[in-house]
XYZ file of C-alpha atoms in Angstrom:
366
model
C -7.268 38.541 90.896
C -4.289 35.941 91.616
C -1.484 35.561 89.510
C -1.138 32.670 86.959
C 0.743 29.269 87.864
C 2.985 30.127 84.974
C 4.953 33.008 86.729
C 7.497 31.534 89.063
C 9.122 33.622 91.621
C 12.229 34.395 91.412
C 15.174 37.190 93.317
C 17.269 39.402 91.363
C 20.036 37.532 92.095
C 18.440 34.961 89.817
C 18.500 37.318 86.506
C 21.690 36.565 84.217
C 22.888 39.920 84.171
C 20.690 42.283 85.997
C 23.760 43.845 87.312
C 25.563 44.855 84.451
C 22.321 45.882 82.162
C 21.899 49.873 82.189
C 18.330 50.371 84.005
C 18.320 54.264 82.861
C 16.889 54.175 79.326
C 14.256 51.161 80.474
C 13.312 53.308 83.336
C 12.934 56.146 80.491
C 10.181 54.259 78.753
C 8.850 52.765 81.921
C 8.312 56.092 83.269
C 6.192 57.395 79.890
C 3.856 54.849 80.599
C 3.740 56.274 83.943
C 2.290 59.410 82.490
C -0.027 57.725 80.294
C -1.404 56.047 83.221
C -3.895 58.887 84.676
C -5.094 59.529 81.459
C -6.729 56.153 80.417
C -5.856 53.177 82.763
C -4.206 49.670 80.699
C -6.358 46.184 80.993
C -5.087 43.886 82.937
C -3.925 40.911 81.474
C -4.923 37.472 81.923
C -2.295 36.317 84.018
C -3.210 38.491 86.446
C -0.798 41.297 86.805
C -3.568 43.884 87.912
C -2.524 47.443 86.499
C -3.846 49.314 89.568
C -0.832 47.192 91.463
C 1.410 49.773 89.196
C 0.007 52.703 91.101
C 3.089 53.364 93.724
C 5.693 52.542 91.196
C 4.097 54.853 88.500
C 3.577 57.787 91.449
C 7.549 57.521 91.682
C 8.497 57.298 88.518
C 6.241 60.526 87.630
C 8.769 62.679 89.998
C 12.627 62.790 89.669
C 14.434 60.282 87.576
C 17.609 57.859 88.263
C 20.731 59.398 87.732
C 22.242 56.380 87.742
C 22.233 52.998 86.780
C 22.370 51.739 90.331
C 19.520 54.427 91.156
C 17.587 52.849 88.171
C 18.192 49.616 89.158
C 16.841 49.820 92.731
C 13.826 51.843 91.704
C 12.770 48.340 89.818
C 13.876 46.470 93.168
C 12.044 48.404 94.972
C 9.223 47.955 93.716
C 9.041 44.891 91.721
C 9.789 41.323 91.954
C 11.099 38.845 89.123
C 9.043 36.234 87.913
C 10.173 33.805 85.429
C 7.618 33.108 82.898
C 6.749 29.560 81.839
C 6.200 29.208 78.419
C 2.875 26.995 77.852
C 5.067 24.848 75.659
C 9.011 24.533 74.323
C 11.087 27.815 74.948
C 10.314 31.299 74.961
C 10.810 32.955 71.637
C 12.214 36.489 70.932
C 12.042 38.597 67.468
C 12.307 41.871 66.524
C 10.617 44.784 64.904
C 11.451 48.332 63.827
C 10.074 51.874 61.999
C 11.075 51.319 58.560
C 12.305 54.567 57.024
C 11.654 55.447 53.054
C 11.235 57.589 50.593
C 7.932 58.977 49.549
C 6.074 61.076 47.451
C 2.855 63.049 48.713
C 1.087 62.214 44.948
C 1.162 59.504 42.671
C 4.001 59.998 39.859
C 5.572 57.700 36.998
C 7.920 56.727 39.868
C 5.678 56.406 43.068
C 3.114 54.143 42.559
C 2.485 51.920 45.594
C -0.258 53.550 47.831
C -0.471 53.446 52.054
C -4.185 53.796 52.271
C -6.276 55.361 55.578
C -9.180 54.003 57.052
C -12.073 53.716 54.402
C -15.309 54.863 55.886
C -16.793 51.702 55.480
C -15.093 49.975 57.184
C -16.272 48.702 61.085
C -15.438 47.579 64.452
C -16.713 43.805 65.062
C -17.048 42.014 68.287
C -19.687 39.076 69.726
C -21.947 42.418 69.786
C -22.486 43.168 66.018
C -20.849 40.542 64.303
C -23.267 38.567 62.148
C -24.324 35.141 62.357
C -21.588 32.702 60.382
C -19.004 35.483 59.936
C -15.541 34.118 61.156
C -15.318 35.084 65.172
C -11.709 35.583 63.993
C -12.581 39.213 62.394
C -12.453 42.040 64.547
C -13.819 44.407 61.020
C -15.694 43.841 58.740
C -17.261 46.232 55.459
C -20.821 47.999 55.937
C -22.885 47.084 52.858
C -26.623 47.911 52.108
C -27.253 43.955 53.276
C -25.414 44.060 56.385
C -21.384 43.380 57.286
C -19.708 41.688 55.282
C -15.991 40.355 55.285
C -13.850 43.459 53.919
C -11.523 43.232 50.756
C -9.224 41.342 51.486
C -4.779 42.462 50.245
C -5.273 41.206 46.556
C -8.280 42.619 45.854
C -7.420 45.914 47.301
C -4.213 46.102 45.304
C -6.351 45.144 42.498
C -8.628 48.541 43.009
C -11.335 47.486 44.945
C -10.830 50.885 47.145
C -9.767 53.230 44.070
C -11.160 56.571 43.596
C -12.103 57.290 47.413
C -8.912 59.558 47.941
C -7.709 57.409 50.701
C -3.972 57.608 49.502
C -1.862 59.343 52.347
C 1.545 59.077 50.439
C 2.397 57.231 47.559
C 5.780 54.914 47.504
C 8.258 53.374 44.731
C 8.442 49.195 45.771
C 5.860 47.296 46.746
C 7.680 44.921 48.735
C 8.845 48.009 51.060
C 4.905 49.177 51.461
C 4.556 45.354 52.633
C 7.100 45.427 55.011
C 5.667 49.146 56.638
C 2.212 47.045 56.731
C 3.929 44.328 58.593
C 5.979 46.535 61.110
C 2.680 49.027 61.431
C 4.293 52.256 61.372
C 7.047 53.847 58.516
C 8.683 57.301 58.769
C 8.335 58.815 55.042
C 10.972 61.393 53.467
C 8.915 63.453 51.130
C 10.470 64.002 47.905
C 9.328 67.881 49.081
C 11.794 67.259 51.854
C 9.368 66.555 54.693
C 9.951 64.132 57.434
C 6.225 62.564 58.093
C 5.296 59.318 60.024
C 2.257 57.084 59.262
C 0.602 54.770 62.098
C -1.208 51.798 62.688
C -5.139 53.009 62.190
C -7.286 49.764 61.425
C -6.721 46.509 59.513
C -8.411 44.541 56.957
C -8.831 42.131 59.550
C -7.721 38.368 58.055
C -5.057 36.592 59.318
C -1.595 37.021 58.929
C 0.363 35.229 57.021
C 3.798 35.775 56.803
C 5.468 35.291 53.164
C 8.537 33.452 54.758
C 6.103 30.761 55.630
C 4.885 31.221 52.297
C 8.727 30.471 50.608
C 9.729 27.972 52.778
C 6.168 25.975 52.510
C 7.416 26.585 48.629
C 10.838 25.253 48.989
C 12.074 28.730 48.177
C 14.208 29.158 51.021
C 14.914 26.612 54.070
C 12.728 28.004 57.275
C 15.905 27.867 59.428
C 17.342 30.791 56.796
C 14.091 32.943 56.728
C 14.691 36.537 57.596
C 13.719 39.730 56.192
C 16.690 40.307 54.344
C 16.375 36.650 52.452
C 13.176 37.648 51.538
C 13.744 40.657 50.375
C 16.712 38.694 48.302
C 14.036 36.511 47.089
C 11.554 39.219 45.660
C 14.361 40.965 44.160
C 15.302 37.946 42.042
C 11.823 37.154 41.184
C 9.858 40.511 40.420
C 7.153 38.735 38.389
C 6.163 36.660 41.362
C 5.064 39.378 44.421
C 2.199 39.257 44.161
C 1.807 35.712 44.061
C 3.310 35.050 47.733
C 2.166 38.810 49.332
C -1.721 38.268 48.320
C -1.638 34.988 49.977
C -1.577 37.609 53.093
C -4.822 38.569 53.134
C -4.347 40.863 55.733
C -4.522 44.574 54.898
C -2.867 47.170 57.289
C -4.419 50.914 56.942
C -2.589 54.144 58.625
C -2.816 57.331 59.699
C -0.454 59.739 59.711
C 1.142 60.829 63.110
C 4.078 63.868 63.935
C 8.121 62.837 64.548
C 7.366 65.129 67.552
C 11.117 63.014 69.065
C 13.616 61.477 66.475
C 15.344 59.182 68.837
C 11.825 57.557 69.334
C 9.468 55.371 67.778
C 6.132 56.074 67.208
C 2.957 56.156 69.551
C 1.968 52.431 69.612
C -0.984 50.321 71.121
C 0.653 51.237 74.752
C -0.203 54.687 73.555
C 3.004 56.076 74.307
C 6.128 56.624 71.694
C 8.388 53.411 72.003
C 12.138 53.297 73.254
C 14.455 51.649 71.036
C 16.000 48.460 72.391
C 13.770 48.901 75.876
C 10.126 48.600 74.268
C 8.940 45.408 74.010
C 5.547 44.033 72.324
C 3.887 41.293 74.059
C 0.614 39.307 74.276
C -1.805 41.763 75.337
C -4.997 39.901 76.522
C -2.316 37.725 78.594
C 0.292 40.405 79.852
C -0.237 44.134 81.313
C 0.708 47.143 79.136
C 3.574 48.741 81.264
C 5.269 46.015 83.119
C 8.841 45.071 82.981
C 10.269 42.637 81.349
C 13.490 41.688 82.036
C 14.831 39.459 79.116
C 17.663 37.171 78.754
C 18.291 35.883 75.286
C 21.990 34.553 75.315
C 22.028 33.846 71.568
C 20.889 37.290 70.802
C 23.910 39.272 69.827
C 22.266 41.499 67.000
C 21.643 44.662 69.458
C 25.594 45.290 70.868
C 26.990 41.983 69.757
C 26.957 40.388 73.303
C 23.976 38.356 74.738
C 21.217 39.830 75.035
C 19.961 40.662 78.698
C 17.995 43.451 79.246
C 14.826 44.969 80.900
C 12.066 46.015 78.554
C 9.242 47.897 79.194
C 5.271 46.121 77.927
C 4.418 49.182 75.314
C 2.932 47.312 72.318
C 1.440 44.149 70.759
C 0.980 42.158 67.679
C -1.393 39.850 65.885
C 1.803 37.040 65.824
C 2.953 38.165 69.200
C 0.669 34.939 70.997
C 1.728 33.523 74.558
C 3.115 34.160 77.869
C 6.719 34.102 77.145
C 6.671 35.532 73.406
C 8.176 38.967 72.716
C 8.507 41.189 69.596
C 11.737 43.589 70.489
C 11.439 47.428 68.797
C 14.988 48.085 67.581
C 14.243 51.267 66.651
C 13.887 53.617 63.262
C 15.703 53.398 60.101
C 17.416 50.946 58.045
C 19.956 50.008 60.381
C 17.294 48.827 62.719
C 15.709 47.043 60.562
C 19.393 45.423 60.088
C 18.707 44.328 63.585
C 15.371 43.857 64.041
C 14.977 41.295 60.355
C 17.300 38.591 62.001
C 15.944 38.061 65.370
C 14.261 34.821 66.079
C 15.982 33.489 68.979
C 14.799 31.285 72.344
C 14.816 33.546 75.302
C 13.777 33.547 78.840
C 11.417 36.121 80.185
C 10.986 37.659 83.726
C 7.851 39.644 84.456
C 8.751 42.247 87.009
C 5.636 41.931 89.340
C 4.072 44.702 91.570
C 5.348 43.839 95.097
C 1.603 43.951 96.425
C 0.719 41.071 93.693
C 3.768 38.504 94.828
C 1.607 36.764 97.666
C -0.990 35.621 94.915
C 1.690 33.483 92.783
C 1.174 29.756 93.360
């Protein structure tokens, strides 16, 4: 397995800022992975960063940590080397996600009315396998019938009802548009009105595409793409109640959860990497292209949101998403709460990335 023509070598001395960034909490999450490792191995991606290549660095990183950041930083050295990653067109792209934080009530009352739903038990896995003839190769579920799959509800008609009465409701919520936004960023901690900290998860989707409601507005005229962020469209919904449902069914993507322990409150939660994320060091990528686990180091000069100076840090490959698509595309996780979703709802910004190869997969770059 050879590495892809789109990674470019490159020396440390290359990086915009690899000296000054602290290596310590990046090696944190790095080294979680590292434990995950033994227990189920990650796919290699694509591009050809083979995750058995991770073995040495993981065996390290399993025994005593940096105390440093110039320990932290030569661990990476030492085992890695930078290679910039060609974007397959225009510039690499940055955003940002977080764990939206809200309040919650464990049954439905005059106040809490918006449901987050778990898995219904008719709903199924599709692949080339089982997925019948003319059904869109898109779908990855689909809804067992007495005739056969079927494409599942789809977000309108499931806010309509079509899944009432099955008891799926884990926790019931007061605004829609904030059960929209926990579907979009896949995981929400919950304060129970019985004074409970809980955490729901990613579990299983509807399976349609995406589509974001800021495409939506802008394709309306509603607000100029250039100014689309989460907090303009929350603006927007607030100043035209009667219309939410008009621009949120046009997603007719469905997210369902489980619910998951806040085993660590400086963490995220457990996500596709299968380990809890690290805020500002966890980074989703393109799975079927990249390698869960590898690091990233990222340099997006316009970035200021995080610590209002550019942004240049390493990131650790812990999670993915259906909008995260290409080889130099990352969603950053800046962390829990509605501060981080502060952060998180204005990034959009060109950036360059920097895989952090194994040293034993260097030779095969062309």
């Amino acid at each position: 397995m050879s590495l892809s023509p789109l990674f470019i070598e490159k020396s440390f001395d290359d990086l915009p800022g690899w000296g000054d960034d602290d290596a310590v909490p990046a090696f944190a999450a790095f080294r979680r992975s590292a434990f995950h490792a033994p227990v189920k191995p990650y796919r290699s991606g694509a591009l050809g960063v083979d995750f058995g290549a991770f073995t040495a660095a993981y065996a390290e990183a399993r025994g005593a940590s940096p105390a440093t950041r110039a320990e932290a930083r030569a661990f990476f050295e030492r085992h890695f080397v930078p290679m910039l990653v060609r974007p397959e067109s225009g510039a690499g792209l940055v955003t940002g996600f977080y764990e939206p934080q809200v309040e919650a009530s464990p049954v439905r009352t005059e106040r809490f009315v918006v449901p987050l739903l778990s898995r219904p038990a008719d709903l199924v896995d599709v692949d080339d396998a089982n997925r019948p003839a003319g059904m869109d190769p898109y779908l990855a579920f689909a809804r067992r019938t007495t005739d056969g799959l079927a494409e599942y509800f789809d977000r309108g008609a499931i806010e309509r009802g079509a899944l009432a009465g099955q008891g799926l409701e884990i926790a019931w919520l007061a605004d829609k548009v904030d059960a929209f936004f926990i579907h979009v960023q896949g995981a929400a901690r919950l304060a129970m009105t019985d004074g409970r900290l809980r955490r729901v998860t990613y579990a299983a989707k509807s399976g349609q595409r995406f589509t974001g409601p800021g495409k939506v507005l802008s394709e309306l005229g509603e607000i100029p793409l250039a100014q689309v962020t989460m907090q303009s469209i929350r603006a927007w919904f607030k100043a035209h109640p009667r219309r939410i449902d008009e621009i949120l069914w046009q997603n007719r993507s469905y997210i369902f959860f489980r619910e998951a322990d806040v085993e660590d409150a400086a963490l995220g939660p457990i996500a596709a990497a299968k380990v809890p994320l690290t805020p500002g060091r966890s980074v989703a990528v393109d799975r079927l292209l990249h390698t869960f686990g590898t690091p990233f180091y990222i340099d997006a000069p316009t970035l200021t949101a995080f610590d209002a100076k550019p942004f240049r840090r390493l990131m650790i490959a812990q999670d993915t998403g259906s909008a995260i698509i290409g080889p130099a595309r990352g969603d950053l996780f800046a962390g829990s709460g509605d501060a981080a979703g502060e952060i998180a709802g204005v990034v959009r910004n060109a950036a360059d990335f920097y895989a952090l190869v194994p040293r034993a997969l260097a030779g095969g770059a062309k």
